Coordinates of C-alpha atoms in Angstrom, one line a residue:
Chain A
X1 CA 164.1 -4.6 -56.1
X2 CA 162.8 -5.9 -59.4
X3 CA 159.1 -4.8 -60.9
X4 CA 157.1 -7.6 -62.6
X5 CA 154.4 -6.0 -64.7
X6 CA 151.6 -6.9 -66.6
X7 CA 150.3 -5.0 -68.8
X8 CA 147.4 -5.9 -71.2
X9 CA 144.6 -3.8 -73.1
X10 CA 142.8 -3.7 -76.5
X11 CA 144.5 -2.3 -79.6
X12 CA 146.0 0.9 -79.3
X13 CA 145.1 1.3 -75.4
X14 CA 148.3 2.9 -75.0
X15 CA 149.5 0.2 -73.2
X16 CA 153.2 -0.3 -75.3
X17 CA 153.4 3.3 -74.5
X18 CA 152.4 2.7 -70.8
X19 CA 155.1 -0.3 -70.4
X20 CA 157.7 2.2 -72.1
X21 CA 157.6 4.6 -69.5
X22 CA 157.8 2.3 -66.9
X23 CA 160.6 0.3 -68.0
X24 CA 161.7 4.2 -68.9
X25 CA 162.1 4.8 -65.4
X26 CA 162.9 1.6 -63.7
X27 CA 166.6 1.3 -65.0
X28 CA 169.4 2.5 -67.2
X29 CA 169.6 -0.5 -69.0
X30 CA 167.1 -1.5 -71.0
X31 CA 166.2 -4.3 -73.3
X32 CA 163.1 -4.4 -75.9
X33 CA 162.4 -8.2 -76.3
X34 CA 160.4 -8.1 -79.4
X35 CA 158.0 -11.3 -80.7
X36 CA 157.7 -9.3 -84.2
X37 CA 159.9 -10.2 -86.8
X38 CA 161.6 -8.1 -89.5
X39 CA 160.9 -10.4 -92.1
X40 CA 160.0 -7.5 -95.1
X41 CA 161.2 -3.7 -95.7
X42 CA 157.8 -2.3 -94.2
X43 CA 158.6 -4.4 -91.2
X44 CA 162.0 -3.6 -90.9
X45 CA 161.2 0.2 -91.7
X46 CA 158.5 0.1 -88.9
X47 CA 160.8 -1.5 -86.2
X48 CA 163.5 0.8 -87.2
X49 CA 161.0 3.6 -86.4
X50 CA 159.9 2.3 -83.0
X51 CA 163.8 1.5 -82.2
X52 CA 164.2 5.7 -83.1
X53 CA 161.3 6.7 -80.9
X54 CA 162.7 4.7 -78.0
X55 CA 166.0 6.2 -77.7
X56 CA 170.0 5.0 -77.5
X57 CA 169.3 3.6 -73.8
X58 CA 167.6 0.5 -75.2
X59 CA 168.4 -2.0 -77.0
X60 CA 166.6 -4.5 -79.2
X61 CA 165.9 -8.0 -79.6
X62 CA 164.0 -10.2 -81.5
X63 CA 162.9 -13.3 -80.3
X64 CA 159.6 -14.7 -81.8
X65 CA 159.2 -18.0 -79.6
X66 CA 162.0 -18.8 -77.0
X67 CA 161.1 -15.7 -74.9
X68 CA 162.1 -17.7 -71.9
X69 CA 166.0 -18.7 -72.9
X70 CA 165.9 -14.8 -74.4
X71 CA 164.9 -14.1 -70.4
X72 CA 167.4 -15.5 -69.1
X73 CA 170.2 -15.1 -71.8
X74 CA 169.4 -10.8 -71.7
X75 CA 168.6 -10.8 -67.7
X76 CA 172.5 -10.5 -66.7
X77 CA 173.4 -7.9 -68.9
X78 CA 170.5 -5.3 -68.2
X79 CA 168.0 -3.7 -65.5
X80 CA 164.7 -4.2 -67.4
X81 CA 163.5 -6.5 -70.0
X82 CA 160.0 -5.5 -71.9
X83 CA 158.4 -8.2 -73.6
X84 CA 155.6 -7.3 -76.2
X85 CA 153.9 -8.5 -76.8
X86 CA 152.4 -12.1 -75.6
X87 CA 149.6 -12.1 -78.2
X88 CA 151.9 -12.3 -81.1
X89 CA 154.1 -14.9 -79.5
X90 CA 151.0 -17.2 -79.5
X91 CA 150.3 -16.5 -83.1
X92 CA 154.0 -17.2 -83.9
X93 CA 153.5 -20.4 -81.5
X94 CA 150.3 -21.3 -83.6
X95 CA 152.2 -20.7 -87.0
X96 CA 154.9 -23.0 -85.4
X97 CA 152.6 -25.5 -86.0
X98 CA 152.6 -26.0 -82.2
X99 CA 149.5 -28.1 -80.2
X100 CA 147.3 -26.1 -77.7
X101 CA 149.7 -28.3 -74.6
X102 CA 152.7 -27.5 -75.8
X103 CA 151.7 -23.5 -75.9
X104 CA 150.2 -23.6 -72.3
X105 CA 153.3 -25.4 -71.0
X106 CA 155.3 -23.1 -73.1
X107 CA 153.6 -20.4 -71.0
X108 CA 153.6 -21.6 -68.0
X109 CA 157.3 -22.0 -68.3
X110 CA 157.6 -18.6 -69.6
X111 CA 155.7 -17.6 -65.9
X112 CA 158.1 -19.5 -64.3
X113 CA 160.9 -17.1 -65.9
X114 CA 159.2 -13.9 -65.5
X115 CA 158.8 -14.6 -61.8
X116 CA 162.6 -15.7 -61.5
X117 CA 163.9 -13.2 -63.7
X118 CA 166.1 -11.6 -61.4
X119 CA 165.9 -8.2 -63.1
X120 CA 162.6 -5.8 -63.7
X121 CA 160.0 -7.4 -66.6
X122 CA 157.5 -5.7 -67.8
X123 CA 155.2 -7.8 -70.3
X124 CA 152.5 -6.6 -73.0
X125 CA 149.9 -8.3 -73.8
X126 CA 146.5 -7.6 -75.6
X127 CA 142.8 -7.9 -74.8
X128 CA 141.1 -9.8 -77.8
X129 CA 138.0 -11.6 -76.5
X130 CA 135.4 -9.1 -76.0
X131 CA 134.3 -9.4 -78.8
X132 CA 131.5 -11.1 -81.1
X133 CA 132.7 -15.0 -81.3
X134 CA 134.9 -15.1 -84.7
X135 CA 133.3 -17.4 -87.9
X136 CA 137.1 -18.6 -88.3
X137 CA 137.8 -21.8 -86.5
X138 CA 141.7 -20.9 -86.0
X139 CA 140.5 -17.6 -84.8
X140 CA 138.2 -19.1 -82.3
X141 CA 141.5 -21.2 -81.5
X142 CA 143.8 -18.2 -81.0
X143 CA 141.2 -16.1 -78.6
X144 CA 141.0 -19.1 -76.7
X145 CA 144.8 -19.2 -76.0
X146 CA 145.8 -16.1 -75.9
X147 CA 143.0 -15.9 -73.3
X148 CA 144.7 -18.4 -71.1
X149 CA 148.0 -17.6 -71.6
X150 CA 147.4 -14.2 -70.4
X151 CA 145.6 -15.6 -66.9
X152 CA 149.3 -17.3 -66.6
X153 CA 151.2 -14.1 -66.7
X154 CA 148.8 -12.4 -65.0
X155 CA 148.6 -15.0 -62.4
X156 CA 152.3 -14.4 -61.8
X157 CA 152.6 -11.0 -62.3
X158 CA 153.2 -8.4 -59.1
X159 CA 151.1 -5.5 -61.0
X160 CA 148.5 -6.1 -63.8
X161 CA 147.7 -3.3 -65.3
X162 CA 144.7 -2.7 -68.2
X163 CA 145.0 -0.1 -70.4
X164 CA 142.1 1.7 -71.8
X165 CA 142.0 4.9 -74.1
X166 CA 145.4 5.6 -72.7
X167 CA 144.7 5.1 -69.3
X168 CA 146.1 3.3 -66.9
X169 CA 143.5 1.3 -64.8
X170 CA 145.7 -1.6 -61.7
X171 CA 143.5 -4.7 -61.7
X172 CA 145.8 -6.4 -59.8
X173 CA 149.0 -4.5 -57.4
X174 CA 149.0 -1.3 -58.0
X175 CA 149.9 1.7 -60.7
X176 CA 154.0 1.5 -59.7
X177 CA 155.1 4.4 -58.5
X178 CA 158.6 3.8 -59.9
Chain B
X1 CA 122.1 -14.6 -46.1
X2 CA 122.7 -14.8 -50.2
X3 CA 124.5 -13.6 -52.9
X4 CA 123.4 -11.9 -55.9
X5 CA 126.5 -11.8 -58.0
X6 CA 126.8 -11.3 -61.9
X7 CA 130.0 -11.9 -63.0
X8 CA 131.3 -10.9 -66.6
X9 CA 133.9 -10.7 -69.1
X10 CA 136.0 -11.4 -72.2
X11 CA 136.4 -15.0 -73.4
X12 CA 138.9 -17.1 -71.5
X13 CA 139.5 -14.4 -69.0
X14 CA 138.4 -16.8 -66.0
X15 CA 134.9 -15.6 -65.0
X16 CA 133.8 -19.3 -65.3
X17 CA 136.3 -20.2 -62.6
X18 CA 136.0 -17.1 -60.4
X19 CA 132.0 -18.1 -60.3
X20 CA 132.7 -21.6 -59.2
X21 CA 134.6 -20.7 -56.7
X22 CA 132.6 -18.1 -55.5
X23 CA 130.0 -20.8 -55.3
X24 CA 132.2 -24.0 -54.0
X25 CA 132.4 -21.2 -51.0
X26 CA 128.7 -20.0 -50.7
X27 CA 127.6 -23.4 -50.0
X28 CA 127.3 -27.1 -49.9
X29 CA 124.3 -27.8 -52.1
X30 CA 125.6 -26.6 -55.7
X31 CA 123.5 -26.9 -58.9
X32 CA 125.2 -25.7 -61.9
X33 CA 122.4 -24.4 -64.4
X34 CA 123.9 -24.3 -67.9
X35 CA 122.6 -23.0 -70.4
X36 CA 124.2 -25.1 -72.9
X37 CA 122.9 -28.4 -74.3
X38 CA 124.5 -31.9 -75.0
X39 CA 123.6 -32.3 -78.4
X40 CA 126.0 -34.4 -79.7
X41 CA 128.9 -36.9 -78.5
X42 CA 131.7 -33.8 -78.8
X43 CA 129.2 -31.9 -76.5
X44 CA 128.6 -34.4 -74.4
X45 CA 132.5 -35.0 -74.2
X46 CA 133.0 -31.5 -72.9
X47 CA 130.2 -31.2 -70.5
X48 CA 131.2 -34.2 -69.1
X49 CA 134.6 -32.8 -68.6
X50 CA 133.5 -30.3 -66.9
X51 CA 131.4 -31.6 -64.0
X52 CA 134.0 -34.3 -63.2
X53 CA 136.1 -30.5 -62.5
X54 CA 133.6 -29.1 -61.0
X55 CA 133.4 -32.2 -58.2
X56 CA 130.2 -34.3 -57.1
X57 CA 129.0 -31.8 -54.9
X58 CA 127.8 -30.1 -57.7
X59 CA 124.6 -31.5 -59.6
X60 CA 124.0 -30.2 -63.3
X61 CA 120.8 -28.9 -64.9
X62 CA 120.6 -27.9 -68.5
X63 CA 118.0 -25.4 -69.2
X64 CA 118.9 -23.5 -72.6
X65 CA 115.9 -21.1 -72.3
X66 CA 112.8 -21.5 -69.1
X67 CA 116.1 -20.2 -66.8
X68 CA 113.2 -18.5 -64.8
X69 CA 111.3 -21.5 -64.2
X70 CA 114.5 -23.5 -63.5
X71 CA 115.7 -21.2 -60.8
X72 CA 112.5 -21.3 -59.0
X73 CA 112.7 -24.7 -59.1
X74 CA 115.5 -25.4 -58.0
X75 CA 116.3 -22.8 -55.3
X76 CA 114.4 -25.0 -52.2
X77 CA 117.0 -28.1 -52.6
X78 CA 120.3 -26.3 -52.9
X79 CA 122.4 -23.0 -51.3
X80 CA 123.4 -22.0 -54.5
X81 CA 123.3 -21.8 -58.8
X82 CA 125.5 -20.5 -60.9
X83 CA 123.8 -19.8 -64.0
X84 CA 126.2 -19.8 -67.1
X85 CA 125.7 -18.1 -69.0
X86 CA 123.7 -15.3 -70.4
X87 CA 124.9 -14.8 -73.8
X88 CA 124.4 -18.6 -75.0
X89 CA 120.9 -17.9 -73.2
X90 CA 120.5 -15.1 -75.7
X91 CA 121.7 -16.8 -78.6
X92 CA 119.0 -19.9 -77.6
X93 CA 116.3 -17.4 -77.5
X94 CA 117.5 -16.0 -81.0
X95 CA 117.7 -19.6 -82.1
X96 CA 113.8 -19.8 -80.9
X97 CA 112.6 -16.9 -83.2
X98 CA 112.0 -14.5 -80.3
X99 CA 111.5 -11.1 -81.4
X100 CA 113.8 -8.7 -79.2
X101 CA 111.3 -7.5 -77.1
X102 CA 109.7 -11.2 -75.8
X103 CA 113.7 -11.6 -75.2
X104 CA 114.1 -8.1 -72.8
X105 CA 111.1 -9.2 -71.3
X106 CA 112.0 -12.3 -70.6
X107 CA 115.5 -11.1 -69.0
X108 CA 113.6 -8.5 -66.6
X109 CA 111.7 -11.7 -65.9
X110 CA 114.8 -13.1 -65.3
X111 CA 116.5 -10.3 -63.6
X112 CA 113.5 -10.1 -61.2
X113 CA 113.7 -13.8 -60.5
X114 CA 117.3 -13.7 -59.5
X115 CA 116.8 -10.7 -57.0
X116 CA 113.7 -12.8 -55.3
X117 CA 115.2 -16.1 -55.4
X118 CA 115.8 -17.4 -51.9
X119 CA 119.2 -18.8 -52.3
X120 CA 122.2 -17.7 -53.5
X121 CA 122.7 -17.1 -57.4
X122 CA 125.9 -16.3 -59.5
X123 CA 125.4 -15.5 -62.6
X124 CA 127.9 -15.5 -65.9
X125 CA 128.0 -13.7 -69.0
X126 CA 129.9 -12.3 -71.6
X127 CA 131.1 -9.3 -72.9
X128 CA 130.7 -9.0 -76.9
X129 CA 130.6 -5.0 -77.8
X130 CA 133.9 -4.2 -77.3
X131 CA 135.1 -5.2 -80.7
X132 CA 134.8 -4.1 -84.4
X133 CA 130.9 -3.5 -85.7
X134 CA 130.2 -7.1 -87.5
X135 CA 129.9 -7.4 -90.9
X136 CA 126.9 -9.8 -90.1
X137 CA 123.2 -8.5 -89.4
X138 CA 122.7 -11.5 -86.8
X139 CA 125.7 -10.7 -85.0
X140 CA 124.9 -6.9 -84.5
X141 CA 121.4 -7.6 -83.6
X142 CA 123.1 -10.5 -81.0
X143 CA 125.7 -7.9 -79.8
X144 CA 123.1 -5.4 -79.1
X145 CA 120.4 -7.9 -77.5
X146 CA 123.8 -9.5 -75.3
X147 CA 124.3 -6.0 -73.8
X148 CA 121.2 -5.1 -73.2
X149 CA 120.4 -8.2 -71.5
X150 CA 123.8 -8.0 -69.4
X151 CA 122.5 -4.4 -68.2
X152 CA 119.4 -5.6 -66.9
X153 CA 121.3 -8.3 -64.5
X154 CA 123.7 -6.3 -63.8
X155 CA 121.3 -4.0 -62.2
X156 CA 119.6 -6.2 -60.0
X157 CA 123.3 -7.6 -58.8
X158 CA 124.4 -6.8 -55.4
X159 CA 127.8 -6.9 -56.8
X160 CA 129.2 -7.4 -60.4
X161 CA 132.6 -8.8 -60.8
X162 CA 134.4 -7.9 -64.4
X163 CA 136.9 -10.4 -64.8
X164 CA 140.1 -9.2 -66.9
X165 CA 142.8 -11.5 -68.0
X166 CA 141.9 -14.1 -64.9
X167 CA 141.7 -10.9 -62.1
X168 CA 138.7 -10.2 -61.1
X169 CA 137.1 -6.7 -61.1
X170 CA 134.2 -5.5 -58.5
X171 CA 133.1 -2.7 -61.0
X172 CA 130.1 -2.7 -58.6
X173 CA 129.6 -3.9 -55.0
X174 CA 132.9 -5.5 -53.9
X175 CA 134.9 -8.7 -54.0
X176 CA 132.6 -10.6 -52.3
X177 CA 134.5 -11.9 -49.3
X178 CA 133.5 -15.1 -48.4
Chain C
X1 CA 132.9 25.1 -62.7
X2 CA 132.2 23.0 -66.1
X3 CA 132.9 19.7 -66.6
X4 CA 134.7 18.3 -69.2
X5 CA 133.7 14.1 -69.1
X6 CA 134.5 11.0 -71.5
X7 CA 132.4 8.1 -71.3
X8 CA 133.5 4.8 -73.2
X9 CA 132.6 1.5 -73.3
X10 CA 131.4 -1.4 -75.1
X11 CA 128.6 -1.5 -77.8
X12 CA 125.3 -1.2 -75.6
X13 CA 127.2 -0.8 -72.7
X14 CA 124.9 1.7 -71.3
X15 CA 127.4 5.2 -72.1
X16 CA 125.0 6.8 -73.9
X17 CA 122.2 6.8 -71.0
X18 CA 125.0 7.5 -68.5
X19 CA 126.4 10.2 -70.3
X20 CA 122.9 11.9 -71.3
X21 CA 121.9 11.3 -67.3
X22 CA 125.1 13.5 -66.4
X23 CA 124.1 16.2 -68.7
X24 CA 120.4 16.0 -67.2
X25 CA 122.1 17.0 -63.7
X26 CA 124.7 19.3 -64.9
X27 CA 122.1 21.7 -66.3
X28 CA 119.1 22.9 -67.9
X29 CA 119.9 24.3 -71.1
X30 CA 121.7 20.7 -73.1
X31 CA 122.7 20.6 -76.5
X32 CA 122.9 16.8 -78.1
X33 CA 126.0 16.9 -81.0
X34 CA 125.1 14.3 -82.7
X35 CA 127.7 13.2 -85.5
X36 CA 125.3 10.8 -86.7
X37 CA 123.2 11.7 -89.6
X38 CA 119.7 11.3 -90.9
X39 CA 120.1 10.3 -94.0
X40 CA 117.1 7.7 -94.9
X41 CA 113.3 7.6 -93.2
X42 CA 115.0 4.6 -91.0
X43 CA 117.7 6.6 -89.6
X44 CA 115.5 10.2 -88.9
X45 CA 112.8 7.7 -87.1
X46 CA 115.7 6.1 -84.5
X47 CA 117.0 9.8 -84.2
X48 CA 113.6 11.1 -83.4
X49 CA 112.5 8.3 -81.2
X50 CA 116.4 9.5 -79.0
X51 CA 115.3 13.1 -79.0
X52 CA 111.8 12.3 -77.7
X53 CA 114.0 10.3 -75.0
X54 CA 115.6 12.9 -74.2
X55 CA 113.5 15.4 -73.7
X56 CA 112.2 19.0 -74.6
X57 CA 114.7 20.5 -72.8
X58 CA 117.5 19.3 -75.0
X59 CA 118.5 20.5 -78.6
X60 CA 120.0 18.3 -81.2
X61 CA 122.8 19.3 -83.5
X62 CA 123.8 17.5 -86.3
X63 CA 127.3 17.5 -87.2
X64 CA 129.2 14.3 -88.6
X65 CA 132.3 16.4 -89.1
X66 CA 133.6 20.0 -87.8
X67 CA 132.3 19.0 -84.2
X68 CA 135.4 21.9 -83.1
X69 CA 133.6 24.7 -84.6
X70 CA 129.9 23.2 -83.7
X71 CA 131.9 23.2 -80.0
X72 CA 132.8 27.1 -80.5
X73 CA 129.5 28.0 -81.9
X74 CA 126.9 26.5 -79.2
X75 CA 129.3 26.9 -76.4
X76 CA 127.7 30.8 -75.4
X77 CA 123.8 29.4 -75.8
X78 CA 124.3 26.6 -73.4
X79 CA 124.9 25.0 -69.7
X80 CA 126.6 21.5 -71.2
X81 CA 127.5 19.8 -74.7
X82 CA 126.9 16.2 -75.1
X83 CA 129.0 15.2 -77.8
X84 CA 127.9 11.3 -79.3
X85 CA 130.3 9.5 -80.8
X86 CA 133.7 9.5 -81.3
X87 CA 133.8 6.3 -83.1
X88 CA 131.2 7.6 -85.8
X89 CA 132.6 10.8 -85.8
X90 CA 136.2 8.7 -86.7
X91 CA 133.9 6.9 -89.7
X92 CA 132.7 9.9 -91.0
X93 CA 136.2 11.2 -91.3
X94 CA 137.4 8.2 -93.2
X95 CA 134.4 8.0 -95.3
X96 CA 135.1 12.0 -96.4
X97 CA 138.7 10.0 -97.4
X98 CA 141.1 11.9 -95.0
X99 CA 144.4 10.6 -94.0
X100 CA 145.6 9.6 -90.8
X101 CA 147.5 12.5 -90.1
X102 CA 144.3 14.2 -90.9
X103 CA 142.1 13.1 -88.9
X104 CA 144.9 12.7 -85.9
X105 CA 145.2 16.5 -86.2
X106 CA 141.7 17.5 -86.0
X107 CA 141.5 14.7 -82.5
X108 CA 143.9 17.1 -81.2
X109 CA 142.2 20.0 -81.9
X110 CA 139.2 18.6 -80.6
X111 CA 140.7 17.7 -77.5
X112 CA 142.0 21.2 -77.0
X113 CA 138.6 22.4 -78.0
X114 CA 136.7 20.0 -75.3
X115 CA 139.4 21.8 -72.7
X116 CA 138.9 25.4 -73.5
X117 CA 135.2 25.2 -73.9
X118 CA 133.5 27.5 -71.4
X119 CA 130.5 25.3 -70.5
X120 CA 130.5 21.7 -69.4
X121 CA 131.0 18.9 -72.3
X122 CA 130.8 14.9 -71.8
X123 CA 131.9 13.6 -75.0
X124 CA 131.0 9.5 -75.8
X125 CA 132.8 7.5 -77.6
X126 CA 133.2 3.1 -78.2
X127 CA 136.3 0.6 -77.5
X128 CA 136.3 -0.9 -80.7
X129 CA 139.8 -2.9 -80.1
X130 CA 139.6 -5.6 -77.6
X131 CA 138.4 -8.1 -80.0
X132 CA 140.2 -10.1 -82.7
X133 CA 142.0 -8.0 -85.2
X134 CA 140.0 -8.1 -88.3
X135 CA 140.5 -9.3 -91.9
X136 CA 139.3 -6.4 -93.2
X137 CA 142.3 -3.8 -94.0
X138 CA 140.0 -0.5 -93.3
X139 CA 138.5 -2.2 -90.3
X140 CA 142.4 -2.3 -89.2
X141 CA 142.6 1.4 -89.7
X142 CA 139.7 2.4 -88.4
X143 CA 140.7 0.4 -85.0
X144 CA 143.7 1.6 -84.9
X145 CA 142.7 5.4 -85.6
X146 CA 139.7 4.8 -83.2
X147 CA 142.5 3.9 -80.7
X148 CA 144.4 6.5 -81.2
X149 CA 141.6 9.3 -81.3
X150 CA 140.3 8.1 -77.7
X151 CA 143.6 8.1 -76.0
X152 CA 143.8 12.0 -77.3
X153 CA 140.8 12.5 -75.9
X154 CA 140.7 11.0 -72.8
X155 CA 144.2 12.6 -71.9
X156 CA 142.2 15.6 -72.3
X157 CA 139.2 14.5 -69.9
X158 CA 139.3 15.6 -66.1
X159 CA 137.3 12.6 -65.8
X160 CA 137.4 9.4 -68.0
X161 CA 134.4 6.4 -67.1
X162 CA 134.4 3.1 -68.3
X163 CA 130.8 1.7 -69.0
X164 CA 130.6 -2.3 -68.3
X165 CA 127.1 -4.1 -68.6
X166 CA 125.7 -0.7 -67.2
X167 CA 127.7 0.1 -64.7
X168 CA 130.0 3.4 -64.6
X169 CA 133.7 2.8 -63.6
X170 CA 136.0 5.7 -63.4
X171 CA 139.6 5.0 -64.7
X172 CA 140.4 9.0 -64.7
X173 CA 139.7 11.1 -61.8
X174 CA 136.2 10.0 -60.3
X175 CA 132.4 9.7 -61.3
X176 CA 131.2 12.7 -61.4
X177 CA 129.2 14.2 -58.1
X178 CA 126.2 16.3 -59.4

């Protein structure tokens, strides 16, 4: 059986921790697909931290766009793949210098993958319109898609979970009970 | 029978949908009452857009403030109105130099109105507190007048629908089943 | 028994009123821990107008800071402890210039506090991060430490409510029956 999760939330909800112990406890194997980039030393110093909190059992890799190809290049060689987070993945999309199409088919392609995957996928996402509407046209622009991109992979999900002051709250599904 | 329903929620997180189709099951005779105004050809564009989506069962009435009057006007030709949405109604009656209290008063008007109306009524809103304080006096005062204004519908809602990443929430009533 | 309650939510989400109404049925002799402070005529007006809200039968205390030991010492003259806010209580703390690892250690230590208190508490606090992240490099912080102090505290709750448009949703154990 394979688990696909949602699991979305505001900033620190918990909800990385959350989809940790999850994936924790749905297989040996486990692979951290991660849309942040070690591009300086605090970066690399922070990843290396997170990497250290997580344990030998997982591995790591970085993948700031073609999260679907990383699906299905990782799928064969593990039991559960976290994705976090999709939020960043549409600001790397936007930096990419990508149109609003291409990132909503890139999504949609990317629901296709998580519903196919055939191992366990648990993705992160964040919460980031309830608040006031931003002055900042790209701003406006990035709410507006990360808002729809996360109705995709909610849409396909099994189990949405939202995540709020560390607790777990099923919208859609239900809390696994892995 | 009819539907009192408020539904609410982040940006792009599908409570415009889920209220359509609430409605597009409620009943044949649809008017969408926006509270948005064509005011110039971009406007116009999108608007447009939107009730080809919506279908020609639905007619359109633009009302950016009187949403009181409209509903009472329109209830005896149609099944049902989705009003959308509260917070650009709030923002209008900001626009209109209403102090705070003619603008309270004027949503327990409005909440009163919608419990009484003969038909069916959906209405939409926004929520906009669940971010950072705003640097901006407007936008606190706005954020503040929005909640309060969603509290007061919300109360007079047989059921109120929080809609979360495109899955909708009963957080009071139920899932109206339809 | 005693109760130990946290009530978040949105700005003007209606926690405040929820929470106080709780304390109103839990019992007759209520503190209000207020961590704001009345520091110009504007600000001792609002705070008198909420204590003539309240009531007679409630106390106010004013602490922005050491909330642990205000805990400890109104604990034996009292039936319940509404504690209001979190979130200003986490501004105060970063205006007195503590660190992180500061004010994380005096979270847990009010968390423990909240658990071993002898009478019932409900302590109120605001989700600050499910908007845009903000420009602002100590808005960042004091997100992320908001965040962080919540989770601590609601993993010390028996019962943790959500408060959307006015409506109480419990995410952690149940709304309370009193």
């Amino acid at each position: 059986m394979s688990y696909k999760i949602f699991v979305t939330g505001g900033c620190r909800s918990g909800k990385s921790d959350y989809a940790q112990g999850l994936a924790d406890r749905i297989g040996k194997k486990k692979v951290y697909l991660a849309t942040s980039q070690a591009l300086d030393d605090e970066m690399r110093a922070r990843i290396k931290s997170h990497q250290e909190k997580r344990g030998p059992e997982w591995e790591t890799c970085e993948e700031p766009i073609e999260v679907v190809d990383a699906l299905k290049k990782l799928a064969p060689e593990t039991d559960v793949i976290m994705l976090d987070c999709m939020t960043l993945w549409t600001t790397n999309c936007l930096l990419a210098e990508m149109s609003d199409e291409e990132i909503l088919q890139r999504a949609n392609a990317l629901a296709q993958a998580f519903v196919a995957c055939p191992v366990s996928v648990v993705i992160v996402s964040n919460e980031v319109g309830l608040g006031i509407v931003p002055d900042n046209k790209l701003a406006r622009r990035f709410r507006d898609l990360a808002g729809a991109v996360n109705q995709k992979i909610a849409a396909a999900a099994d189990d949405v979970i939202l995540s709020v002051s560390g607790i777990p709250v099923a919208i859609k599904g239900s809390l696994p009970k892995i």
